[in-house]
Each structure stands twice: as structure tokens, then as C-alpha cells.
Short mmCIF file of C-alpha atoms in Angstrom, two decimals:
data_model
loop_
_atom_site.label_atom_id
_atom_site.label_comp_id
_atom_site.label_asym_id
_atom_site.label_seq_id
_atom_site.Cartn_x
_atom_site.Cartn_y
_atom_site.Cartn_z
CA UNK A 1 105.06 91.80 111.15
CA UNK A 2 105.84 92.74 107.66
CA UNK A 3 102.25 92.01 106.38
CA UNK A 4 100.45 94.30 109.10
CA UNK A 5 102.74 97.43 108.61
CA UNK A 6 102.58 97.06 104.65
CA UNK A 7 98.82 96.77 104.70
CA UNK A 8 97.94 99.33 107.31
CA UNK A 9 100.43 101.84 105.77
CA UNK A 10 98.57 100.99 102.53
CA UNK A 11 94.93 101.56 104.26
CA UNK A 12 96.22 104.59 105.89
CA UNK A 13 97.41 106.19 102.53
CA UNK A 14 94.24 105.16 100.51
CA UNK A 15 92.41 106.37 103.62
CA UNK A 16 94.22 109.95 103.74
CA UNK A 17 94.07 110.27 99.51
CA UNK A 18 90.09 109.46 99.86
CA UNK A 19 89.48 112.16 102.66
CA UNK A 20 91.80 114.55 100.29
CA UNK A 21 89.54 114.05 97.54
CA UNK A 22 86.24 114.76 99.83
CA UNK A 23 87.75 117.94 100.80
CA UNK A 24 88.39 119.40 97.72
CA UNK A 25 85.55 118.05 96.01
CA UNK A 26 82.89 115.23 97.02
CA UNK A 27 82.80 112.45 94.38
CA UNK A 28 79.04 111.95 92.62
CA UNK A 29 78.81 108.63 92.82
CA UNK A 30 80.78 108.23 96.20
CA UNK A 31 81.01 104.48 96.74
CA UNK A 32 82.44 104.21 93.55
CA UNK A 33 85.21 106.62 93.86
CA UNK A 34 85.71 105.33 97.14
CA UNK A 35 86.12 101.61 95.71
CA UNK A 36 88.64 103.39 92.89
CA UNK A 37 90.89 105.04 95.52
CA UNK A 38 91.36 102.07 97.08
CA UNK A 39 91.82 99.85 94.09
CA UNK A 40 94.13 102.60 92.89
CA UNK A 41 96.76 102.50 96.17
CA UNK A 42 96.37 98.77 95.77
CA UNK A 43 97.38 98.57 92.25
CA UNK A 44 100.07 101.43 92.37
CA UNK A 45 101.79 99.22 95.54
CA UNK A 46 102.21 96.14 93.20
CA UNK A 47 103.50 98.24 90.59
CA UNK A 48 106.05 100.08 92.46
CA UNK A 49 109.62 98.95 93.56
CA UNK A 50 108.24 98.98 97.11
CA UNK A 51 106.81 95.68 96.38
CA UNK A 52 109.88 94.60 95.23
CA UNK A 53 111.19 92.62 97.87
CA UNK A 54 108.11 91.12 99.45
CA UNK A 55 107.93 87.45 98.85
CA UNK A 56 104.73 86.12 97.35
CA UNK A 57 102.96 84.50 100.53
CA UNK A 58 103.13 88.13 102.11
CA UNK A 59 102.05 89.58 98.76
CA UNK A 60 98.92 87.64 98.95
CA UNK A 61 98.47 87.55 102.84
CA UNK A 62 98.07 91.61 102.57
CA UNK A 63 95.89 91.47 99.43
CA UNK A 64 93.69 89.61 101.74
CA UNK A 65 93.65 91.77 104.26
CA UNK A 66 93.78 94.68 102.40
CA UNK A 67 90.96 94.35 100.61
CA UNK A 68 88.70 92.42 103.21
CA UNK A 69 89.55 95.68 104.88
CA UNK A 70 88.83 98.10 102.42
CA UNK A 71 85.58 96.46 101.84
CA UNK A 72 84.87 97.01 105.58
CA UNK A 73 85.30 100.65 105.48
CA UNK A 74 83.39 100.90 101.91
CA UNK A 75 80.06 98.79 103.94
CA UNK A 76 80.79 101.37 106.69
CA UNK A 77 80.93 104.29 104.82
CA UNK A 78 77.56 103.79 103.15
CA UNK A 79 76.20 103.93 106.41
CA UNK A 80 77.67 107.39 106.79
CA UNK A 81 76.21 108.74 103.50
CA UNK A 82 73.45 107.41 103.86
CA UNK A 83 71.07 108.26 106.52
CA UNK A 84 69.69 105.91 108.82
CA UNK A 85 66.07 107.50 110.80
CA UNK A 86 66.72 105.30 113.85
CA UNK A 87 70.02 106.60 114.45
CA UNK A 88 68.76 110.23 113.39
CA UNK A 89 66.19 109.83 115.76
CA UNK A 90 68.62 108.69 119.04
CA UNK A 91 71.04 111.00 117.97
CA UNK A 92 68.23 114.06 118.58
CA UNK A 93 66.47 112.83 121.61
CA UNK A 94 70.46 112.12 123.02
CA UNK A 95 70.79 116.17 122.32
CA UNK A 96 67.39 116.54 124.05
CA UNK A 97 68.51 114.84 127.18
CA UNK A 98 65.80 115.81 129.70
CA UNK A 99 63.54 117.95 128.13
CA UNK A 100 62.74 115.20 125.74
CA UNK A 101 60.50 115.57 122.38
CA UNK A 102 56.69 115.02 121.87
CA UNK A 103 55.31 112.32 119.76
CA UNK A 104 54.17 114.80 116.74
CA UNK A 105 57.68 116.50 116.88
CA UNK A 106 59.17 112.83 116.74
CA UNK A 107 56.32 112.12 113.80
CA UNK A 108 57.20 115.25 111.46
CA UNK A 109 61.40 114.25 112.17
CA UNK A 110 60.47 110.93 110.74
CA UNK A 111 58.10 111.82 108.24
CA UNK A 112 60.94 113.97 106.78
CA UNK A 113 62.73 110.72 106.18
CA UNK A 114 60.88 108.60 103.87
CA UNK A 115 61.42 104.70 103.82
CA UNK A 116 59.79 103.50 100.82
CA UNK A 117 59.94 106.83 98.51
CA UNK A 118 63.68 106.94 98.82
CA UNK A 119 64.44 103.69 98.28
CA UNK A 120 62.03 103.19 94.87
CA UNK A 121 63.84 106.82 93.89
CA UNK A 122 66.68 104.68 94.23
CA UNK A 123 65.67 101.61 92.44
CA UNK A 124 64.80 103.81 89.55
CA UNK A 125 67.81 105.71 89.64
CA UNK A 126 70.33 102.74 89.08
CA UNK A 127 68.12 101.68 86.52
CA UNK A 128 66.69 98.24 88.05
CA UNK A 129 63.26 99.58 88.09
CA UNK A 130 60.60 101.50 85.82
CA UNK A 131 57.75 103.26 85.91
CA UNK A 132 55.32 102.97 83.62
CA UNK A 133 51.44 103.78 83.78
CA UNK A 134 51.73 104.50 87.22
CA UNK A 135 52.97 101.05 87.90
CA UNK A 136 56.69 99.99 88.66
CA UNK A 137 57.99 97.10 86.49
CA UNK A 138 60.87 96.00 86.37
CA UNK A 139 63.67 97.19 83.59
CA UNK A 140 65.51 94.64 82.44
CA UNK A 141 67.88 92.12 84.43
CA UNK A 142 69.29 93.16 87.45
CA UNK A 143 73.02 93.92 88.35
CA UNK A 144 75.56 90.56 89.61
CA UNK A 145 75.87 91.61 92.84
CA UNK A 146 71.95 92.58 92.91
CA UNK A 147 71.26 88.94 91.66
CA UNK A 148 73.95 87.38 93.82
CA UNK A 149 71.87 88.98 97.09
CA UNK A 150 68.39 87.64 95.88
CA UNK A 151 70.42 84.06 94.67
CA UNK A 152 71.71 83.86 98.50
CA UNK A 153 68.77 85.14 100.09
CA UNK A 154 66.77 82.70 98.83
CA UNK A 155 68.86 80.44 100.63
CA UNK A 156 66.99 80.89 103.72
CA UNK A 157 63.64 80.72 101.87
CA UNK A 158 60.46 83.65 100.50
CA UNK A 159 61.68 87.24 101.65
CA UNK A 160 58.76 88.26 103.71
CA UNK A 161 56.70 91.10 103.07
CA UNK A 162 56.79 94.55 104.57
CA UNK A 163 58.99 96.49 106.51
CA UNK B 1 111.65 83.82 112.00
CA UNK B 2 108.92 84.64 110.08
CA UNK B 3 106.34 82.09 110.15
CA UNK B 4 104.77 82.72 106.84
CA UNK B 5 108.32 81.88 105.39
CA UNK B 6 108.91 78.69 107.44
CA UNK B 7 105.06 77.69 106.72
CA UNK B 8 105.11 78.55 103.45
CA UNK B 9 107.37 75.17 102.64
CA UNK B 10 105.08 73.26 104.17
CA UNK B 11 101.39 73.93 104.29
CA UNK B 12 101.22 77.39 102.26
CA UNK B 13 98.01 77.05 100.59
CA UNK B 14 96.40 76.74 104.40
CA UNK B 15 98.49 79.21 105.71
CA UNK B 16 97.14 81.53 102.85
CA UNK B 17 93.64 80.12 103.20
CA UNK B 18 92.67 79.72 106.87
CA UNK B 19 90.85 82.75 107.34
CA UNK B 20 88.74 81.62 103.83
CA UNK B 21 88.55 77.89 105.12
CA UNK B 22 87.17 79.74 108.66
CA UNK B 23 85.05 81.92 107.02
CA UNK B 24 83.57 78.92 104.57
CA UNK B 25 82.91 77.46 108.16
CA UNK B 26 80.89 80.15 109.43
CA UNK B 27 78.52 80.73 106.28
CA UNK B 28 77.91 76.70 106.45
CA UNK B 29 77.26 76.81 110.17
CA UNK B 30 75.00 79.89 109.74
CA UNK B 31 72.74 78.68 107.33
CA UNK B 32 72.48 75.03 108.76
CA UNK B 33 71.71 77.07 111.98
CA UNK B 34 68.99 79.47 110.24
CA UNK B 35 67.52 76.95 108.07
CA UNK B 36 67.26 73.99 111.23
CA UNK B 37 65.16 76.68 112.91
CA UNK B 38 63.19 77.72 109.72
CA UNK B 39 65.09 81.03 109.43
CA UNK B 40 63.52 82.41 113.08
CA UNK B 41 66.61 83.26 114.88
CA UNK B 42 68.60 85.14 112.30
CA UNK B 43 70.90 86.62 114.58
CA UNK B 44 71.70 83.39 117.13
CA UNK B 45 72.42 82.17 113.55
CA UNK B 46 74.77 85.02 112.63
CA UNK B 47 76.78 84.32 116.16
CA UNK B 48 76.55 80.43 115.86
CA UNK B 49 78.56 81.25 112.82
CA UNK B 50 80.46 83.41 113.40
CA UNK B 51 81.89 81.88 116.46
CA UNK B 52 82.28 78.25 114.76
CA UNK B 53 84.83 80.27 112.03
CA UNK B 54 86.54 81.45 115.30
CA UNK B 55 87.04 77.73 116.57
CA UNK B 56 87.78 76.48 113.62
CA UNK B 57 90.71 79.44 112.65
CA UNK B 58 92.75 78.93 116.19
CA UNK B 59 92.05 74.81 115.34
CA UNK B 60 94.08 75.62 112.61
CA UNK B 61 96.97 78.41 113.92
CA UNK B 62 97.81 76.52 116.46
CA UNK B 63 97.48 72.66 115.33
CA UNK B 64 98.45 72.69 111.46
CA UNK B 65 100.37 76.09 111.22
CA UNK B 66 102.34 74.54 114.27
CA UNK B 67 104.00 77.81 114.77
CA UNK B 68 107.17 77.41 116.83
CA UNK B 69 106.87 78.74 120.04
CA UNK B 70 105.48 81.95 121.34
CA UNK B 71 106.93 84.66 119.16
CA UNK B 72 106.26 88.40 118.10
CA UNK B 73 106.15 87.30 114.59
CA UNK B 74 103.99 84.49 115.42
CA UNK B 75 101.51 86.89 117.58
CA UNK B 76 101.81 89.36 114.09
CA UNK B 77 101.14 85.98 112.03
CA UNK B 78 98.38 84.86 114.24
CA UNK B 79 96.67 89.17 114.04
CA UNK B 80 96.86 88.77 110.71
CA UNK B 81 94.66 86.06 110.23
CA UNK B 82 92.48 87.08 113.05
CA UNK B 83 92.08 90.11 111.36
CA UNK B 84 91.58 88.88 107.85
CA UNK B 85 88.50 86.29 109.28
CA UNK B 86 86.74 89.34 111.46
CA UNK B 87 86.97 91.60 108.23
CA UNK B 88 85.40 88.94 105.85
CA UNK B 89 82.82 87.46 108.58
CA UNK B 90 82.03 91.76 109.14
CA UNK B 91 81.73 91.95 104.71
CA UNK B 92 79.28 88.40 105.31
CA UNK B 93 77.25 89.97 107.56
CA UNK B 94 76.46 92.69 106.14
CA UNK B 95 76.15 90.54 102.62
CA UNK B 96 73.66 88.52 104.55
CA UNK B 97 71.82 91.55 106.35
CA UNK B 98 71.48 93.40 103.20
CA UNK B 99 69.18 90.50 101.90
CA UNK B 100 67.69 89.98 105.20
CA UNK B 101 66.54 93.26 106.25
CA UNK B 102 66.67 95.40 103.66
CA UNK B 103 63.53 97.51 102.24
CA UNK B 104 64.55 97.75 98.63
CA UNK B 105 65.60 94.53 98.70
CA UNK B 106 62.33 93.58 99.54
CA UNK B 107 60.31 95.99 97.41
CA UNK B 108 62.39 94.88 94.22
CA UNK B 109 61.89 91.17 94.78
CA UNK B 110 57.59 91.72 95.23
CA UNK B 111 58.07 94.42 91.81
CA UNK B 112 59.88 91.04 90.37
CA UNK B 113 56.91 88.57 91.11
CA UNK B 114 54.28 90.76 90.04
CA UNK B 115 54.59 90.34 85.62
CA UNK B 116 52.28 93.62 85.39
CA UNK B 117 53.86 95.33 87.96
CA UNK B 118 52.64 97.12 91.19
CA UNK B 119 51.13 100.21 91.41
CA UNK B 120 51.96 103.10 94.10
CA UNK B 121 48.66 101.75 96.64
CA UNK B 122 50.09 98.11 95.80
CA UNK B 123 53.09 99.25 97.46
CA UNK B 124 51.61 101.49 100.02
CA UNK B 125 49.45 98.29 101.45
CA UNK B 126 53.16 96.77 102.41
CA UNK B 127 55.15 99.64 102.56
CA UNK B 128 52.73 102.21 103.85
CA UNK B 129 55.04 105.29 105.62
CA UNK B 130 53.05 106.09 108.56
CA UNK B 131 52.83 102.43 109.35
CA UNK B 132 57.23 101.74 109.32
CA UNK B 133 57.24 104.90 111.32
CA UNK B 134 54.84 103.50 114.08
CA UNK B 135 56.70 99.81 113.67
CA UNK B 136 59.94 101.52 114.33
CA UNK B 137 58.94 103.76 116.94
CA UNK B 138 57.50 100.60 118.83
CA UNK B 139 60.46 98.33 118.13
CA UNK B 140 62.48 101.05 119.59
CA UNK B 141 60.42 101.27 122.34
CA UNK B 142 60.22 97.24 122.68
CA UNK B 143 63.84 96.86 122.97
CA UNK B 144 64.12 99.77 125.61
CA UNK B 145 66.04 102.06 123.24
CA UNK B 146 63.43 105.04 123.80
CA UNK B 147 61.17 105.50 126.35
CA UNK B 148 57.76 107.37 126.77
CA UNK B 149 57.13 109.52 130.00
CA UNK B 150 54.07 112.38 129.80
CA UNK B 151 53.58 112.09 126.27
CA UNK B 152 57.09 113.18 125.75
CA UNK B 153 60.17 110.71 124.14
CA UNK B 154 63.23 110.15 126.32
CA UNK B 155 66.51 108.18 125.17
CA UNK B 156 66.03 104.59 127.52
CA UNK B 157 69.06 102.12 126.85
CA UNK B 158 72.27 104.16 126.04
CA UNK B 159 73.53 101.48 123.39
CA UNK B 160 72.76 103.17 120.36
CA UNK B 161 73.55 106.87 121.66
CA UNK B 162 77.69 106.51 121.03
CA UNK B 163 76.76 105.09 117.53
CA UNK B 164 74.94 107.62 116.43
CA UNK B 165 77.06 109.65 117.65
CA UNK B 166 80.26 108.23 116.05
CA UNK B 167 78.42 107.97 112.48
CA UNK B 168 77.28 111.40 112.74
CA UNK B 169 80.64 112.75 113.55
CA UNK B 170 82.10 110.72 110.66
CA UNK B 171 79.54 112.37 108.74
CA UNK B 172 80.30 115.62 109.80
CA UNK B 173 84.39 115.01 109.36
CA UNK B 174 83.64 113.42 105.59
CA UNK B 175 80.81 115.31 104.03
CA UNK B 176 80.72 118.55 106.40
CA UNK B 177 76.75 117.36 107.09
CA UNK B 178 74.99 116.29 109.81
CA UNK B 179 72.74 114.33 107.58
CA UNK B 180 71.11 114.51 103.81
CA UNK B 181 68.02 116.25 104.91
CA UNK B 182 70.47 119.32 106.23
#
């Protein structure tokens, strides 16, 4: 029983400081600071005399959970900054409800939300790709966890072309 | 009692581990699963696995843990690792889906083959805007999520109505947005 309360108390407290800090100002690079929060509640736990007593099979058994947690929320989360069109899209024809929307309205609302643009901006932006001569190259090797996708990917043989 | 205490004499390193050693189960399943039917039915696959980590974590809670009898702190022991095995197999998933589905995955990996690099039209032949729009729209309209009636768009299957609606009220509560384009 100890293991739950100490690591939902923790998630609830790294949970309340994170929406704290949105409030009063909205991190940058948001994932990040989200990732640090967490970290942060983690590391200040283990360092505290509230640890104290808790014998080292619990420690790690809420580590565990704590952080498979945390990473839960953090893949969650970038689904909330982020913005998905499919979801846009149901979440306007569910405010439509009868009346409904014609295909050009539904064309211009997607339109506004570009797949491939956004996500080269992006490539660009965290540095993995360049553009040069009107071609994109790519800049130098990419990130571990960027390599560690395409390493496991492969797994299950060629990515496939196209959206 | 506290079963992690009594446990921890005897078989702590499984006790620690079986929502790892379940999980480890599950990615193994998966892929044999994906790769036996040449990577066609990635979400049967996803399941397969998933539910072999289930099988194999109450194998272990309730033969090798041996808890002793039916106790709150053995339900609390038993949530925990429950718990701990449906947050990593959700972090897998996603891991997995990321490489799987995802656009800039895919763009960066067809930059990566091409040594002089692709150009904007390169891009456009795979990638073109008009034509992930339509492919949407139809898969949408495949699966019953939308339908058409007089040339007008109508919400068909409610399924993915309360999670848009949930994400966009998270968004709301967290960023004070409805989305990035308002």
C-alpha cells in the first residue's frame, strides 16, 4: 500500500508544480520542462528525510512506477500540444451536430493544418535536417532516441513510403 | 504483512522485475507476431503482445510471488505491478507507433537514403498535402468515423468524439487554447 500512496502523492505533486508553472508562464520547450519537473519531485523525494524510512524494494518498486508513469503523461501531453487534424476535425463536426459542414469548408479546416510543412519545419528546427539549394539533406547524425526509433523500426523491415 | 517485505527474502529480483520480465514478453511476442505475418497486422500484433505480458505477469503474481492469501496489501502489491506493466506496455506502444506511423519519421528516413538529398517536388510526390488530406478524409470515412449525406460531413461512429473532446479540454485547462492554429 505504501508504494501506491508514495508514488501517486509524488505524481500528484509533480503534476500540480507542472500546471503551476503553465499558469504563470508556459515553458518554450515544453516537453522538456515537463520531463525536468518531474525528474525534479523525483530527485527532491530521494533526497529528503521522507524517504527515510522506506526500505529499498519499495524505493525501487515506486521508481518504477513513477517514472513509467511520468513517461505516460509526458507521451500524452505531446498529444495535447500538439495538434492532431483528425481529432480537430471530429471535434468541429461534433460542435456541428446536425447542420453538418461542406466538403470545401472541411478542405480549407484541413488545409490550415499542414502535414508535411510542419513536420520538415520541425526536422529543421531540432537540427536533424538542412536545407541547402533547395534540397533537404541531412545535418549531421541524428539524436539517441531518434536513432534508437529508426534501429527498432527496422525491426519490422523498409518504412514504407507516404503518408 | 507486506508482501514486498516477505518476497523480498526470497525472490526480490522477480518481485522487482515482473512487470520488466512481462513487458520483455510482450515486445518478443509482438514482433514474432508482426514479423510471422510480414508486418501486415500491426495492431493484432500490438494486442497479441500486449496480452501475452498480461499472462505472463499474473503467471508470475500468483505462482512465484506465492503471495499468502488474499490480502489488501497483496491486492496493493498485485496494482502495483499491474500498473507498472500497463504504463510501460502504454510508453512501448507509443515507442513502436512513433516508428510505425509517423510522417517525420518517415520523411527523415527517405531524406537519409537519398546522399544528395530531396528536393521540395521530391517530397511533394510522397508527401503531397492535398493528397493526406483526401487519404484521411477517406480513411475516416472507411472506418465509419464521418459520414457524407447531401454533400455535407456528419460525425458517423461516436468513438473518437469524447477524445477529442477530452484532449481539447486538456488543452484548454493547460495552454488556455483550443489548438495552435487559434
Amino acid at each position: 500500500m505504501r508504494v501506491l500512496l508514495t508514488t501517486f502523492t509524488l505524481l500528484a505533486l509533480a503534476w500540480m508544480i507542472h500546471l503551476i508553472i503553465w499558469k504563470i508562464r508556459l515553458p518554450k520547450h515544453q516537453i522538456r520542462a515537463l520531463l525536468l519537473t518531474f525528474s525534479a519531485v523525483f530527485a527532491l523525494w530521494i533526497l529528503t528525510p521522507a524517504h527515510g524510512s522506506t526500505p529499498l524494494l519499495d524505493t525501487l518498486q515506486i521508481s518504477l512506477l513513477y517514472v513509467s508513469v511520468s513517461f505516460c503523461y509526458v507521451i500524452t501531453y505531446s498529444a495535447v500540444e500538439g495538434d492532431s487534424p483528425t481529432l480537430s476535425l471530429m471535434n468541429l463536426l461534433a460542435e456541428k451536430k446536425e447542420e453538418g459542414l461542406p466538403s470545401d469548408e472541411i478542405s480549407g479546416f484541413l488545409l490550415q493544418r499542414p502535414f508535411v510543412k510542419a513536420r520538415l519545419a520541425a526536422l529543421m528546427h531540432s537540427g536533424l535536417v538542412r536545407k541547402e539549394n533547395d534540397r533537404y539533406i541531412i545535418a549531421g547524425r541524428p539524436s539517441l532516441p531518434f536513432r534508437i526509433i529508426l534501429g527498432f523500426r527496422r525491426l519490422y523491415g523498409p518504412i514504407s513510403k507516404g503518408g | 504483512m507486506d508482501p514486498f517485505q516477505k518476497e523480498a527474502d526470497l525472490t526480490p529480483l522477480i518481485v522487482l522485475a515482473s512487470p520488466m520480465i512481462a513487458l520483455a514478453l510482450n515486445v518478443l511476442i509482438q514482433i514474432v507476431l508482426l514479423r510471422s505475418t510480414r508486418g501486415s497486422h500491426f495492431m493484432r500484433s500490438m494486442i497479441g503482445g500486449f496480452l501475452a505480458g498480461v499472462i505472463g505477469l499474473l503467471v508470475m503474481e500468483f505462482t512465484l510471488l506465492r503471495f499468502p492469501g488474499l490480502s489488501w496489501e497483496a491486492i496493493a502489491g498485485v496494482t502495483v505491478h499491474v500498473l507498472t506493466y500497463f504504463a510501460l506496455s502504454y510508453c512501448y506502444f507509443n515507442f513502436v507507433n512513433l516508428g510505425q506511423s509517423s510522417i517525420r519519421i518517415r520523411i527523415y528516413s527517405e531524406i537519409a537514403a537519398s546522399p544528395e538529398g530531396l528536393s521540395v517536388q521530391d517530397l511533394e510526390k510522397d508527401y503531397n498535402e492535398k493528397a493526406l488530406m483526401t487519404m484521411r478524409l477517406r480513411r475516416l470515412a472507411e472506418s465509419g468515423d464521418i459520414v457524407k449525406r447531401d454533400g455535407r460531413f456528419f460525425v458517423g461512429r461516436q468513438r473518437l468524439v469524447p477524445v477529442a473532446r477530452i484532449v481539447f479540454a486538456a488543452k484548454q485547462f493547460l495552454l488556455s487554447r483550443k489548438s495552435e492554429f487559434h
